[in-house]
CSV table of C-alpha atoms in Angstrom, one decimal:
chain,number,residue,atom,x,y,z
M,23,UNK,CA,328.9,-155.5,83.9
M,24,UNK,CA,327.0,-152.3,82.2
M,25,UNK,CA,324.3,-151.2,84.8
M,26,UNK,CA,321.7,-148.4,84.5
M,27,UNK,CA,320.4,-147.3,87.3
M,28,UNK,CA,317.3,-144.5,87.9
M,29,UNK,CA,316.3,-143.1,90.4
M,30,UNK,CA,314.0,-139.7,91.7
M,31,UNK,CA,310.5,-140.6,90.5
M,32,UNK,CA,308.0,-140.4,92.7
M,33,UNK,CA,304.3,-138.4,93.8
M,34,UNK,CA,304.3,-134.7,92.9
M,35,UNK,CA,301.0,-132.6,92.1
M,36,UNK,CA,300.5,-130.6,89.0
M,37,UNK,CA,302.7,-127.6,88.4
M,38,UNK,CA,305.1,-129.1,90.4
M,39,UNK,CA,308.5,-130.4,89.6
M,40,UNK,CA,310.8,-133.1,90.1
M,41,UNK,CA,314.5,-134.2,89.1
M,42,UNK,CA,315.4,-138.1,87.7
M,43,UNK,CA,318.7,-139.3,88.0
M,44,UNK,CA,320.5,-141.7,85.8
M,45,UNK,CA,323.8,-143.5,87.6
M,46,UNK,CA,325.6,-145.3,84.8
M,47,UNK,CA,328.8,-148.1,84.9
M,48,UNK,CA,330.5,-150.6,83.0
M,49,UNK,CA,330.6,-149.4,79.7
M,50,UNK,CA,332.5,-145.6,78.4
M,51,UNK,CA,329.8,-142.9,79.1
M,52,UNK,CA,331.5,-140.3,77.2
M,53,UNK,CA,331.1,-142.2,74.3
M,54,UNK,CA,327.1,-142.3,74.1
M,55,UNK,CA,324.9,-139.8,73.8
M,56,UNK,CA,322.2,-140.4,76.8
M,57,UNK,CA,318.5,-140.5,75.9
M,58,UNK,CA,315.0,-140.5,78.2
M,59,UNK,CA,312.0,-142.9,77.1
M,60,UNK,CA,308.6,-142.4,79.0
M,61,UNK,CA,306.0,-145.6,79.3
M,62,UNK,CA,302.6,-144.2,80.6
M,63,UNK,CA,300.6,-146.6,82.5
M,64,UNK,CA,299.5,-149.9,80.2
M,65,UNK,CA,300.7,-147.6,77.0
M,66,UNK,CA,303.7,-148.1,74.9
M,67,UNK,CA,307.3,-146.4,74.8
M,68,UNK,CA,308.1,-142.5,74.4
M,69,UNK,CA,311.3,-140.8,73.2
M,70,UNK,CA,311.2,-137.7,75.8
M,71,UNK,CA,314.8,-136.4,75.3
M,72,UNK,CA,318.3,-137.1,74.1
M,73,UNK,CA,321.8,-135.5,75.0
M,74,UNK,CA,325.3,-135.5,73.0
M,75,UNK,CA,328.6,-137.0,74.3
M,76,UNK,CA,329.4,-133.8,75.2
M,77,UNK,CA,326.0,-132.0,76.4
M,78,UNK,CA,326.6,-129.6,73.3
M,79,UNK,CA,323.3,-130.5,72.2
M,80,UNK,CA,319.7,-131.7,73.7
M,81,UNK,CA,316.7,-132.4,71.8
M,82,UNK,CA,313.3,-133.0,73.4
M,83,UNK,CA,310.0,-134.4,72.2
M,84,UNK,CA,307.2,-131.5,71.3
M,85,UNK,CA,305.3,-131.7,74.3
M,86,UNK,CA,307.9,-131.3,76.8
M,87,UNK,CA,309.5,-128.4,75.1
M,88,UNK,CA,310.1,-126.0,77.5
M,89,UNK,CA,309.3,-127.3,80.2
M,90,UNK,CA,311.9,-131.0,81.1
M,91,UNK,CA,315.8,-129.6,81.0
M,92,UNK,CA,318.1,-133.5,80.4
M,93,UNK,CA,321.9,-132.8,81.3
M,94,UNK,CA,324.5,-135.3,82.1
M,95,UNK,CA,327.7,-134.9,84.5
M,96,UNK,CA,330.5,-136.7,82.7
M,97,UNK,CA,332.5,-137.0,85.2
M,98,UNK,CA,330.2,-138.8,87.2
M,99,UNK,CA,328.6,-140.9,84.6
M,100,UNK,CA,325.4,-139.2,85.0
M,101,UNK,CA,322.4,-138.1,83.4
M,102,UNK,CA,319.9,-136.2,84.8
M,103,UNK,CA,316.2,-134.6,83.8
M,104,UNK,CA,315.0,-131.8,85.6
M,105,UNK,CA,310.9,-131.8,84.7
M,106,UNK,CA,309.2,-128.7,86.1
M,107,UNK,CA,305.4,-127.5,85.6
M,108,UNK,CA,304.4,-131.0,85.6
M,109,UNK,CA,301.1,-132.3,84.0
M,110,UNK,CA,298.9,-135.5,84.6
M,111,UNK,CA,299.9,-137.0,81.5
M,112,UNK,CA,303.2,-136.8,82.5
M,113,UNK,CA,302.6,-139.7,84.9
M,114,UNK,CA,305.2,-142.6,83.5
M,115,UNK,CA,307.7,-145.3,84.1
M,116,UNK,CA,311.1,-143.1,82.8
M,117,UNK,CA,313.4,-144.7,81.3
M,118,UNK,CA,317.1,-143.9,80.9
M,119,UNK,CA,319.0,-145.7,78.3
M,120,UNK,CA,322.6,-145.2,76.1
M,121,UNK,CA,322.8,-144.1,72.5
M,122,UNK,CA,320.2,-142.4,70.2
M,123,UNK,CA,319.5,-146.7,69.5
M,124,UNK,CA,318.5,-147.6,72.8
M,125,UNK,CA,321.1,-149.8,73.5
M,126,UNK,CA,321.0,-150.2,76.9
M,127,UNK,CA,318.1,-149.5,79.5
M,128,UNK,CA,317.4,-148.9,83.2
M,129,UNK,CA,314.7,-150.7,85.3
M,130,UNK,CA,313.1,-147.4,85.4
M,131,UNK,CA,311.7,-144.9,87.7
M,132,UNK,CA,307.8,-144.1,88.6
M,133,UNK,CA,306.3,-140.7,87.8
M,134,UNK,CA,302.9,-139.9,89.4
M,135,UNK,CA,301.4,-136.4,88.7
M,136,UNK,CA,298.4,-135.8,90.7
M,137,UNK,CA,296.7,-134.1,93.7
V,14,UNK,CA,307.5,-137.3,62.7
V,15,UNK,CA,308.0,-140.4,61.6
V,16,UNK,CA,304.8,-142.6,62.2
V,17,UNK,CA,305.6,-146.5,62.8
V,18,UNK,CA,303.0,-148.6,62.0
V,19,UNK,CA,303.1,-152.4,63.5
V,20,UNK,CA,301.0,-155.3,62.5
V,21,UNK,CA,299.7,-157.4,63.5
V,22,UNK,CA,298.7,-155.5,67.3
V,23,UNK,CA,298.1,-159.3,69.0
V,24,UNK,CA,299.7,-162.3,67.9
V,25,UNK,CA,299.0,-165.6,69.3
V,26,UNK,CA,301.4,-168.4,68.9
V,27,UNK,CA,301.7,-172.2,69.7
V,28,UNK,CA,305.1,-173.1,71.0
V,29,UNK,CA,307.8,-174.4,68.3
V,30,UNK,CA,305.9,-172.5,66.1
V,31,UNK,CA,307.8,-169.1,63.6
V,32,UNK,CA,306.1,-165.7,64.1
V,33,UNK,CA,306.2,-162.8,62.5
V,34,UNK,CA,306.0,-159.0,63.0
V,35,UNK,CA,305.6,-156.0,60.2
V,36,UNK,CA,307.2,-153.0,60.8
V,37,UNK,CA,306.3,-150.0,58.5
V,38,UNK,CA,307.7,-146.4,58.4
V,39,UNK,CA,305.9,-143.2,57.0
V,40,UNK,CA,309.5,-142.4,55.7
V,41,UNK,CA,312.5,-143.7,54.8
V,42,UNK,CA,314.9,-144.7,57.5
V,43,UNK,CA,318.0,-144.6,55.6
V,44,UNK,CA,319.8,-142.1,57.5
V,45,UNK,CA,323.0,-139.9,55.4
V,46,UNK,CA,325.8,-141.7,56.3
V,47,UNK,CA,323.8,-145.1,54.4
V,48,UNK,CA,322.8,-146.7,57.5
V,49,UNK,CA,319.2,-147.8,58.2
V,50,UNK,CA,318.4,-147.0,62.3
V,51,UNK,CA,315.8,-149.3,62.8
V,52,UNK,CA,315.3,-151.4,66.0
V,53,UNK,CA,313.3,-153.7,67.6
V,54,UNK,CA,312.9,-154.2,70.9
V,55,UNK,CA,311.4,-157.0,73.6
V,56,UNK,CA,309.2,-155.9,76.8
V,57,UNK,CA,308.8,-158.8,78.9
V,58,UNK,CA,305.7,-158.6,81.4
V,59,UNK,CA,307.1,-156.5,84.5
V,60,UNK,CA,310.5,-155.7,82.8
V,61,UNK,CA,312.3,-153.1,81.4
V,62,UNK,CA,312.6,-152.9,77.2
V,63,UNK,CA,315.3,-154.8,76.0
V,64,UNK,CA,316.7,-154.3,72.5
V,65,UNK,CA,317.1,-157.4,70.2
V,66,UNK,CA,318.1,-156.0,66.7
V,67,UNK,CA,319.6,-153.0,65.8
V,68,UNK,CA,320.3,-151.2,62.0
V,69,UNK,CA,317.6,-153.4,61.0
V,70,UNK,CA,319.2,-157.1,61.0
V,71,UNK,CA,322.2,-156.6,63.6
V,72,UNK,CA,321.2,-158.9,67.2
V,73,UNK,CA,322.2,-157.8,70.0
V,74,UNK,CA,324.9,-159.9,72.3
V,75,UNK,CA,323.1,-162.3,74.1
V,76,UNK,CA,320.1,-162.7,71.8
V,77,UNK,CA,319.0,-165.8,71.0
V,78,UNK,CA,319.5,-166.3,66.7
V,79,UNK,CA,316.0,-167.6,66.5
V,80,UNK,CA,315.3,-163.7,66.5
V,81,UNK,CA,316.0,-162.4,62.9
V,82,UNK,CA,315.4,-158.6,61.5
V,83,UNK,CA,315.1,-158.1,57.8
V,84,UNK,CA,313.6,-155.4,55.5
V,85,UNK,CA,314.7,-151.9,53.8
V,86,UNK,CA,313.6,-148.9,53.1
V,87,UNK,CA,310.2,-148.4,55.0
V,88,UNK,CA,309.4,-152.0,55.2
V,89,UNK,CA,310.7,-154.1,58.2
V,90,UNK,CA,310.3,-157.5,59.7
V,91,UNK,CA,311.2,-159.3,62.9
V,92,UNK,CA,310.8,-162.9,63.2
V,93,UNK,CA,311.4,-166.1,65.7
V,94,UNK,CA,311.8,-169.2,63.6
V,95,UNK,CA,310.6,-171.0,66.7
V,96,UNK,CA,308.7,-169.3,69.4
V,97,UNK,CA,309.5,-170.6,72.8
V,98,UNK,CA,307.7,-170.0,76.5
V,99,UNK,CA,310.6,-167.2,77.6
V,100,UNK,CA,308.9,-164.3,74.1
V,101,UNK,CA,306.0,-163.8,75.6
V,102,UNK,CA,305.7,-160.0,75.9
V,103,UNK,CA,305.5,-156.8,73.8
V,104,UNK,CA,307.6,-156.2,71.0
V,105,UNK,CA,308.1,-152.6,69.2
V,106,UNK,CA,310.5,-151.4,66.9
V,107,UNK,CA,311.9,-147.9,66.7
V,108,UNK,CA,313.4,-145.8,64.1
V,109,UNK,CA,316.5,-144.0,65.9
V,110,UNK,CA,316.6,-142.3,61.7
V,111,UNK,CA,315.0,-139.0,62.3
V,112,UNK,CA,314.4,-136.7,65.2
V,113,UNK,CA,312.5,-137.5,67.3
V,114,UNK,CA,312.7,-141.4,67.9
V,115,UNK,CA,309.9,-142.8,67.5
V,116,UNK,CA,308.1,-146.4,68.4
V,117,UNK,CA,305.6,-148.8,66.9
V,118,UNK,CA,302.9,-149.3,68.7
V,119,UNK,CA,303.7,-152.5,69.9
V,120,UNK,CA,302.6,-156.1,69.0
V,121,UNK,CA,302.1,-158.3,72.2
V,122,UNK,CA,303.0,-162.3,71.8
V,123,UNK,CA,301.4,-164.8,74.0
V,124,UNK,CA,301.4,-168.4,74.1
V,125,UNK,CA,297.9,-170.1,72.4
């Protein structure tokens, strides 16, 4: 059975920083790329970041250039995204899913940015 | 970036009934290698997106085949010949094409 599993979200205040995890089984991780999708409260669905099979290349979204890092640990079917200088309208469900097409998603993980 | 434009944004349906959604890219989607990314996805109330159709008219395992996805170019459709009590929820679709990915706005289903 695939499973997706986030986890790391939580409270943090502005400027501060915060790492989500992404546990993956059931299906050959080193085969997809890895990509995070953001869902602010009541709004729709945000590509944030994707990563190659082999972490040779990462792209992000323009407004968190700079600031989220996403990696993955292949040997631990992992993918990761470090977020630092965190903003309010960073507050978001995160999602991690398989392949540039989405093909596979988490249950997500709760971002709050506030003081 | 590619804008995806969805219509309509609210779409009330009577069970048994087809529905319909338009899907409409500022670009085209066919990528180099002659594929078309585009996707649509279902958002049940309190649930995680799930992805119905993928390179425009491919369903997912497990999807029901009342959902269809159709179109080319910049022009897609999704529809449900038959709408039944289970749809209700946001759909988007996505163009995986060109970097970034980028979603519709969404077009929420409910029951009339």
């Amino acid at each position: 059975e695939v499973q997706v599993v986030e986890s790391g979200g939580g409270l943090v205040q502005p400027g501060g920083s915060l790492r989500l995890s992404c546990a993956t089984s059931g299906f050959t991780f080193t085969t997809y790329s890895m990509t995070w999708v953001r869902q602010a409260p009541g709004k729709g669905l945000e590509w944030v970041a994707n990563i190659k099979q082999d972490g040779s290349e990462k792209s992000y979204v323009g407004s968190v250039k700079g600031r989220f890092t996403i990696s993955r640990d292949n040997a631990k079917n992992s993918l990761y995204l470090q977020m630092n200088s965190l903003r309010a309208e960073d507050t978001a469900v995160y999602y991690c899913a398989s392949g540039r097409n989405l093909e596979t998603w988490g249950q997500g993980t709760l971002v709050t940015v506030s003081s | 970036d590619v804008v995806m434009t969805q219509s309509p944004l609210s779409l009330p349906v009577t069970l048994g009934q087809p529905a319909s959604i338009s899907c409409r890219s500022s670009q085209s989607l066919v990528y180099s290698d002659g594929n078309t990314y585009l996707n649509w996805f279902q958002q049940r109330p309190g649930q995680s997106p799930r992805r119905l159709i993928y390179k425009v008219s491919n369903r997912d395992s497990g999807v029901p085949d009342r959902f269809s996805g159709s179109g080319s170019g910049t022009d897609f459709t999704l529809k449900i010949s038959r709408v039944e009590a289970e749809d209700v929820g946001v759909y988007y679709c996505m163009q995986g094409t060109h970097w970034p990915g980028t979603f519709g706005q969404g077009t929420k289903v409910e029951i009339k």
